[in-house]
mmCIF file of C-alpha atoms in Angstrom:
data_model
loop_
_atom_site.group_PDB
_atom_site.id
_atom_site.type_symbol
_atom_site.label_atom_id
_atom_site.label_comp_id
_atom_site.label_asym_id
_atom_site.label_seq_id
_atom_site.Cartn_x
_atom_site.Cartn_y
_atom_site.Cartn_z
ATOM 1 C CA MET A 81 0.000 0.000 0.000
ATOM 2 C CA LYS A 82 1.291 3.439 -0.926
ATOM 3 C CA PRO A 83 1.864 5.924 1.931
ATOM 4 C CA ARG A 84 -0.849 8.322 0.718
ATOM 5 C CA GLN A 85 -3.409 5.514 0.556
ATOM 6 C CA ARG A 86 -2.510 4.413 4.083
ATOM 7 C CA GLN A 87 -2.666 7.998 5.344
ATOM 8 C CA GLN A 88 -6.135 8.437 3.865
ATOM 9 C CA ILE A 89 -7.373 5.298 5.634
ATOM 10 C CA ILE A 90 -5.729 6.432 8.889
ATOM 11 C CA GLN A 91 -7.468 9.797 8.554
ATOM 12 C CA GLU A 92 -10.841 8.116 8.026
ATOM 13 C CA LEU A 93 -10.301 5.764 10.987
ATOM 14 C CA ILE A 94 -9.415 8.615 13.338
ATOM 15 C CA ILE A 95 -12.369 10.724 12.182
ATOM 16 C CA ALA A 96 -14.703 7.756 12.738
ATOM 17 C CA ARG A 97 -13.277 6.640 16.114
ATOM 18 C CA GLY A 98 -12.197 9.950 17.592
ATOM 19 C CA GLU A 99 -8.607 8.835 18.201
ATOM 20 C CA ALA A 100 -6.177 5.973 17.601
ATOM 21 C CA SER A 101 -2.856 4.850 19.060
ATOM 22 C CA VAL A 102 0.371 4.392 17.127
ATOM 23 C CA ASP A 103 0.629 0.765 18.271
ATOM 24 C CA LYS A 104 -2.901 -0.138 17.161
ATOM 25 C CA LEU A 105 -2.425 1.528 13.781
ATOM 26 C CA ALA A 106 0.923 -0.208 13.260
ATOM 27 C CA GLU A 107 -0.701 -3.551 14.031
ATOM 28 C CA HIS A 108 -3.661 -2.795 11.759
ATOM 29 C CA PHE A 109 -1.484 -1.946 8.743
ATOM 30 C CA GLY A 110 1.367 -4.354 9.460
ATOM 31 C CA VAL A 111 4.009 -1.613 9.447
ATOM 32 C CA SER A 112 6.420 -0.215 12.007
ATOM 33 C CA ALA A 113 5.477 2.321 14.664
ATOM 34 C CA GLU A 114 7.964 4.731 13.105
ATOM 35 C CA THR A 115 6.129 4.511 9.764
ATOM 36 C CA ILE A 116 2.848 5.335 11.495
ATOM 37 C CA ARG A 117 4.453 8.276 13.311
ATOM 38 C CA ARG A 118 5.603 9.655 9.954
ATOM 39 C CA ASP A 119 2.093 9.210 8.551
ATOM 40 C CA LEU A 120 0.584 11.008 11.534
ATOM 41 C CA GLY A 121 3.114 13.802 11.115
ATOM 42 C CA VAL A 122 2.000 14.308 7.516
ATOM 43 C CA LEU A 123 -1.688 14.328 8.474
ATOM 44 C CA ASP A 124 -1.047 16.674 11.402
ATOM 45 C CA THR A 125 0.753 19.104 9.079
ATOM 46 C CA LEU A 126 -2.231 19.016 6.719
ATOM 47 C CA GLY A 127 -4.458 19.861 9.692
ATOM 48 C CA VAL A 128 -6.799 16.884 9.268
ATOM 49 C CA ILE A 129 -5.824 15.176 12.561
ATOM 50 C CA LYS A 130 -4.015 16.259 15.724
ATOM 51 C CA LYS A 131 -1.039 14.357 17.117
ATOM 52 C CA ILE A 132 -1.324 13.461 20.800
ATOM 53 C CA HIS A 133 0.900 11.432 23.121
ATOM 54 C CA GLY A 134 1.045 7.891 21.752
ATOM 55 C CA GLY A 135 -1.228 8.493 18.782
ATOM 56 C CA ALA A 136 -3.569 10.992 17.170
ATOM 57 C CA ALA A 137 -7.057 12.429 17.620
ATOM 58 C CA ARG A 138 -9.767 13.886 15.447
ATOM 59 C CA VAL A 139 -9.554 17.647 15.010
ATOM 60 C CA ARG A 140 -12.484 19.774 16.011
ATOM 61 C CA LEU A 141 -14.768 20.460 13.065
ATOM 62 C CA HIS A 142 -14.292 23.903 11.609
ATOM 63 C CA SER A 143 -17.039 26.445 12.279
ATOM 64 C CA GLU A 144 -17.395 29.958 10.922
ATOM 65 C CA LYS A 145 -17.797 33.351 12.528
ATOM 66 C CA SER A 146 -20.778 35.572 11.799
ATOM 67 C CA PHE A 147 -21.172 36.973 8.298
ATOM 68 C CA HIS A 148 -20.434 40.498 9.558
ATOM 69 C CA GLU A 149 -17.160 39.333 11.132
ATOM 70 C CA ARG A 150 -16.117 37.417 8.015
ATOM 71 C CA MET A 151 -16.689 40.460 5.820
ATOM 72 C CA SER A 152 -13.931 42.302 7.693
ATOM 73 C CA GLU A 153 -11.427 39.431 7.539
ATOM 74 C CA ARG A 154 -8.978 38.551 4.742
ATOM 75 C CA THR A 155 -10.496 41.192 2.487
ATOM 76 C CA THR A 156 -7.350 41.539 0.363
ATOM 77 C CA GLU A 157 -7.159 37.796 -0.252
ATOM 78 C CA LYS A 158 -10.871 37.637 -1.059
ATOM 79 C CA ARG A 159 -10.438 40.455 -3.563
ATOM 80 C CA VAL A 160 -7.611 38.481 -5.204
ATOM 81 C CA ILE A 161 -9.896 35.438 -5.357
ATOM 82 C CA ALA A 162 -12.672 37.512 -6.947
ATOM 83 C CA GLU A 163 -10.316 38.876 -9.608
ATOM 84 C CA LYS A 164 -9.232 35.321 -10.461
ATOM 85 C CA VAL A 165 -12.858 34.216 -10.798
ATOM 86 C CA ALA A 166 -13.649 37.141 -13.102
ATOM 87 C CA LYS A 167 -11.056 35.820 -15.556
ATOM 88 C CA LEU A 168 -12.900 32.488 -15.654
ATOM 89 C CA ILE A 169 -16.368 33.870 -16.461
ATOM 90 C CA GLU A 170 -17.360 34.772 -20.016
ATOM 91 C CA PRO A 171 -19.843 37.493 -21.038
ATOM 92 C CA ASN A 172 -23.489 36.359 -21.153
ATOM 93 C CA GLU A 173 -22.947 33.370 -18.853
ATOM 94 C CA THR A 174 -25.562 32.213 -16.372
ATOM 95 C CA VAL A 175 -23.985 31.928 -12.929
ATOM 96 C CA PHE A 176 -25.106 30.610 -9.542
ATOM 97 C CA LEU A 177 -23.631 32.518 -6.579
ATOM 98 C CA ASP A 178 -24.331 31.189 -3.094
ATOM 99 C CA THR A 179 -24.169 33.225 0.110
ATOM 100 C CA GLY A 180 -20.757 34.147 1.485
ATOM 101 C CA SER A 181 -18.330 36.979 2.076
ATOM 102 C CA SER A 182 -16.112 35.763 -0.789
ATOM 103 C CA THR A 183 -19.014 35.461 -3.227
ATOM 104 C CA LEU A 184 -20.282 38.923 -2.270
ATOM 105 C CA ILE A 185 -16.926 40.456 -3.197
ATOM 106 C CA CYS A 186 -16.963 38.260 -6.280
ATOM 107 C CA ALA A 187 -20.351 39.705 -7.279
ATOM 108 C CA GLU A 188 -18.878 43.207 -7.146
ATOM 109 C CA VAL A 189 -16.059 42.251 -9.521
ATOM 110 C CA LEU A 190 -18.294 40.236 -11.847
ATOM 111 C CA GLY A 191 -20.424 43.351 -12.281
ATOM 112 C CA ALA A 192 -17.933 44.498 -14.926
ATOM 113 C CA ILE A 193 -18.725 41.512 -17.182
ATOM 114 C CA GLU A 194 -21.279 42.090 -19.917
ATOM 115 C CA GLY A 195 -24.694 40.453 -19.895
ATOM 116 C CA LEU A 196 -24.450 38.015 -16.984
ATOM 117 C CA THR A 197 -27.449 36.237 -15.525
ATOM 118 C CA VAL A 198 -26.909 35.808 -11.779
ATOM 119 C CA ILE A 199 -28.988 33.439 -9.652
ATOM 120 C CA THR A 200 -28.472 33.728 -5.904
ATOM 121 C CA ASN A 201 -29.998 33.132 -2.486
ATOM 122 C CA SER A 202 -28.183 36.171 -1.049
ATOM 123 C CA VAL A 203 -30.054 39.461 -0.764
ATOM 124 C CA MET A 204 -26.782 41.419 -0.718
ATOM 125 C CA ILE A 205 -25.432 39.646 -3.793
ATOM 126 C CA ALA A 206 -28.733 40.296 -5.586
ATOM 127 C CA GLN A 207 -28.495 43.990 -4.709
ATOM 128 C CA THR A 208 -24.876 44.160 -5.852
ATOM 129 C CA SER A 209 -25.533 42.313 -9.091
ATOM 130 C CA GLY A 210 -28.708 44.269 -9.780
ATOM 131 C CA ALA A 211 -26.773 47.532 -9.550
ATOM 132 C CA SER A 212 -24.354 46.442 -12.297
ATOM 133 C CA SER A 213 -23.997 48.851 -15.188
ATOM 134 C CA ARG A 214 -23.352 45.952 -17.588
ATOM 135 C CA GLY A 215 -26.905 44.747 -17.843
ATOM 136 C CA ALA A 216 -26.814 41.824 -15.439
ATOM 137 C CA LYS A 217 -30.106 39.997 -15.026
ATOM 138 C CA THR A 218 -30.535 38.933 -11.408
ATOM 139 C CA PHE A 219 -32.777 36.263 -9.889
ATOM 140 C CA LEU A 220 -33.188 36.182 -6.102
ATOM 141 C CA LEU A 221 -34.341 32.791 -4.851
ATOM 142 C CA GLY A 222 -37.150 32.918 -2.300
ATOM 143 C CA GLY A 223 -37.357 30.874 0.876
ATOM 144 C CA CYS A 224 -36.866 31.030 4.626
ATOM 145 C CA PHE A 225 -34.993 34.265 5.357
ATOM 146 C CA GLY A 226 -31.899 34.243 7.576
ATOM 147 C CA ALA A 227 -31.219 37.742 8.888
ATOM 148 C CA ASP A 228 -27.600 37.126 9.959
ATOM 149 C CA ASN A 229 -26.426 36.348 6.420
ATOM 150 C CA SER A 230 -29.286 38.099 4.586
ATOM 151 C CA GLU A 231 -29.958 34.857 2.744
ATOM 152 C CA THR A 232 -32.788 32.510 1.873
ATOM 153 C CA VAL A 233 -32.575 28.777 2.557
ATOM 154 C CA GLY A 234 -34.803 25.733 2.825
ATOM 155 C CA PRO A 235 -36.971 23.539 0.574
ATOM 156 C CA LEU A 236 -38.431 26.430 -1.429
ATOM 157 C CA VAL A 237 -34.946 27.579 -2.447
ATOM 158 C CA ILE A 238 -33.938 24.038 -3.428
ATOM 159 C CA GLU A 239 -37.127 23.657 -5.490
ATOM 160 C CA GLN A 240 -36.519 26.915 -7.366
ATOM 161 C CA ILE A 241 -32.905 26.029 -8.145
ATOM 162 C CA GLN A 242 -34.192 23.003 -10.073
ATOM 163 C CA ARG A 243 -35.905 25.379 -12.524
ATOM 164 C CA PHE A 244 -32.582 26.823 -13.689
ATOM 165 C CA GLN A 245 -29.627 25.535 -15.683
ATOM 166 C CA ALA A 246 -26.396 27.480 -15.246
ATOM 167 C CA ASP A 247 -23.066 27.566 -17.008
ATOM 168 C CA THR A 248 -21.177 27.918 -13.730
ATOM 169 C CA ALA A 249 -21.816 27.506 -10.009
ATOM 170 C CA VAL A 250 -19.534 29.716 -7.914
ATOM 171 C CA ILE A 251 -19.620 28.313 -4.395
ATOM 172 C CA THR A 252 -17.900 29.465 -1.213
ATOM 173 C CA VAL A 253 -17.225 26.945 1.555
ATOM 174 C CA ALA A 254 -16.141 26.759 5.191
ATOM 175 C CA ALA A 255 -13.547 24.036 4.649
ATOM 176 C CA PHE A 256 -11.705 22.218 1.891
ATOM 177 C CA ASP A 257 -9.723 18.995 2.189
ATOM 178 C CA ALA A 258 -7.716 17.487 -0.658
ATOM 179 C CA GLU A 259 -9.282 14.079 -0.043
ATOM 180 C CA MET A 260 -12.765 14.877 1.276
ATOM 181 C CA GLY A 261 -13.554 17.857 -0.942
ATOM 182 C CA ALA A 262 -15.618 20.946 -0.110
ATOM 183 C CA MET A 263 -17.563 21.244 3.150
ATOM 184 C CA ASP A 264 -19.695 23.754 5.024
ATOM 185 C CA SER A 265 -20.461 24.312 8.693
ATOM 186 C CA ASP A 266 -24.125 25.160 8.057
ATOM 187 C CA PHE A 267 -26.571 22.422 7.030
ATOM 188 C CA ASP A 268 -28.983 24.661 5.096
ATOM 189 C CA GLU A 269 -26.219 26.452 3.209
ATOM 190 C CA ALA A 270 -24.622 23.127 2.276
ATOM 191 C CA GLN A 271 -27.937 21.961 0.810
ATOM 192 C CA VAL A 272 -28.264 25.112 -1.290
ATOM 193 C CA ALA A 273 -24.698 24.761 -2.559
ATOM 194 C CA ARG A 274 -25.215 21.100 -3.503
ATOM 195 C CA ALA A 275 -28.395 21.970 -5.390
ATOM 196 C CA MET A 276 -26.631 24.733 -7.331
ATOM 197 C CA ILE A 277 -23.784 22.398 -8.259
ATOM 198 C CA SER A 278 -26.261 19.806 -9.528
ATOM 199 C CA ARG A 279 -27.735 22.347 -11.971
ATOM 200 C CA ALA A 280 -24.480 23.782 -13.349
ATOM 201 C CA ARG A 281 -22.176 22.553 -16.095
ATOM 202 C CA ARG A 282 -19.084 23.726 -14.208
ATOM 203 C CA THR A 283 -18.284 24.204 -10.519
ATOM 204 C CA ILE A 284 -15.852 26.772 -9.129
ATOM 205 C CA VAL A 285 -15.175 26.561 -5.386
ATOM 206 C CA LEU A 286 -13.812 29.578 -3.501
ATOM 207 C CA ALA A 287 -11.756 29.002 -0.346
ATOM 208 C CA ASP A 288 -9.354 31.460 1.216
ATOM 209 C CA SER A 289 -6.171 29.991 2.681
ATOM 210 C CA SER A 290 -7.620 29.749 6.214
ATOM 211 C CA LYS A 291 -10.120 27.133 4.986
ATOM 212 C CA LEU A 292 -7.694 24.799 3.244
ATOM 213 C CA GLY A 293 -6.845 21.524 4.954
ATOM 214 C CA ARG A 294 -9.834 21.853 7.280
ATOM 215 C CA ILE A 295 -12.902 19.691 7.803
ATOM 216 C CA ALA A 296 -16.461 20.888 8.446
ATOM 217 C CA ALA A 297 -19.642 19.042 9.325
ATOM 218 C CA PHE A 298 -21.574 19.011 6.047
ATOM 219 C CA ASN A 299 -20.359 17.820 2.657
ATOM 220 C CA VAL A 300 -20.874 20.154 -0.287
ATOM 221 C CA ALA A 301 -18.954 18.497 -3.130
ATOM 222 C CA LYS A 302 -16.565 15.609 -3.621
ATOM 223 C CA THR A 303 -13.289 16.380 -5.343
ATOM 224 C CA GLU A 304 -14.472 14.705 -8.558
ATOM 225 C CA ASP A 305 -17.435 17.111 -8.716
ATOM 226 C CA ILE A 306 -15.239 20.232 -8.587
ATOM 227 C CA ASP A 307 -13.718 21.709 -11.730
ATOM 228 C CA ILE A 308 -11.745 24.642 -10.326
ATOM 229 C CA LEU A 309 -10.583 25.615 -6.837
ATOM 230 C CA VAL A 310 -9.741 29.297 -6.400
ATOM 231 C CA SER A 311 -7.760 30.480 -3.388
ATOM 232 C CA GLY A 312 -5.365 33.246 -2.407
ATOM 233 C CA SER A 313 -1.609 33.401 -2.717
ATOM 234 C CA ASN A 314 -0.603 31.868 0.647
ATOM 235 C CA VAL A 315 -1.038 28.239 -0.376
ATOM 236 C CA GLY A 316 1.673 25.633 0.141
ATOM 237 C CA THR A 317 3.059 23.826 -2.900
ATOM 238 C CA GLY A 318 2.239 20.471 -1.293
ATOM 239 C CA PHE A 319 -1.449 21.282 -1.015
ATOM 240 C CA ALA A 320 -1.569 22.675 -4.553
ATOM 241 C CA ALA A 321 0.062 19.498 -5.886
ATOM 242 C CA ALA A 322 -2.409 17.305 -3.978
ATOM 243 C CA ILE A 323 -5.326 19.217 -5.508
ATOM 244 C CA LYS A 324 -3.999 18.796 -9.037
ATOM 245 C CA THR A 325 -3.663 15.025 -8.606
ATOM 246 C CA LYS A 326 -7.441 14.991 -8.084
ATOM 247 C CA GLY A 327 -7.997 16.519 -11.513
ATOM 248 C CA ILE A 328 -8.998 19.902 -10.093
ATOM 249 C CA GLU A 329 -7.672 23.024 -11.772
ATOM 250 C CA PHE A 330 -6.092 25.175 -9.068
ATOM 251 C CA ARG A 331 -5.932 28.957 -9.305
#
C-alpha cells in the first residue's frame, strides 16, 4: 500500500473513532510504529488530525464566525480570489452565486462583465448584481430568510434552483480537504450549494487559505465534482500538488 493511501485510511479511521494509538495503527497496517508516526506527522501538518501522546485524535470540526465578522477578515485575499474568478467567467454566462463573504466580493467584480445572468440566495449579492452597469439579469431565490447572512434557505430555495440551468456555479465553503472535498459548517447552506452544483455545467469553489486543509460538518462536493478551486496566494506547494492530482484546476 502506498503511503498516501494508508494515510487516507488512517485519517478516516481517526475521524470515525475519535482517536487511535500508534501501536494499534501499526498492528492494523502491518508496518512499524515509526512509519505510522511519519504518517501522523504528515496528516497533522495538513491539519486533518491532531497528534497526541502515543497516537492521534480527530480535530475539532471547523465552524465559521458571523457573516459580519467574516466580511472584515482577509479582504485583500478575497479580492484576489474575486479577480481570479472574473477571468474564468465569459460574457453572457448564467452563474449561480451562493451566500458568502467571498461570493459577495466576487459579485462586485463580476459586475464588470457584460450580460451576466446571476442566480443567488443572497439578498446582498442580488443587490450588488442588480446595480451592475453591464446589464446583469438577477434572480433572487425565495425561501426562509436568515437575517444574519441576509440569505434565503430551505426547501423552497432548493425547489426553485431546479428550474434553472447554469453555465457555472460559484460556491464558497467553510472548509476544503484534498481528499474529502468541499464542506460547510451550516446544514442549510450546504444543501443550497449542492443543489446549485447539480444544476451547473461547471463548478468553481472559492476558499481562502484559512479554509484549506480543514474539515467541516456538512459535505458540499466531492473532489471529482469540482472543476476549479480558487484560493489566495498563501497556499503551500504540497497542497496545490495534492489538488492537481485529483484533476482539479487550481488557481
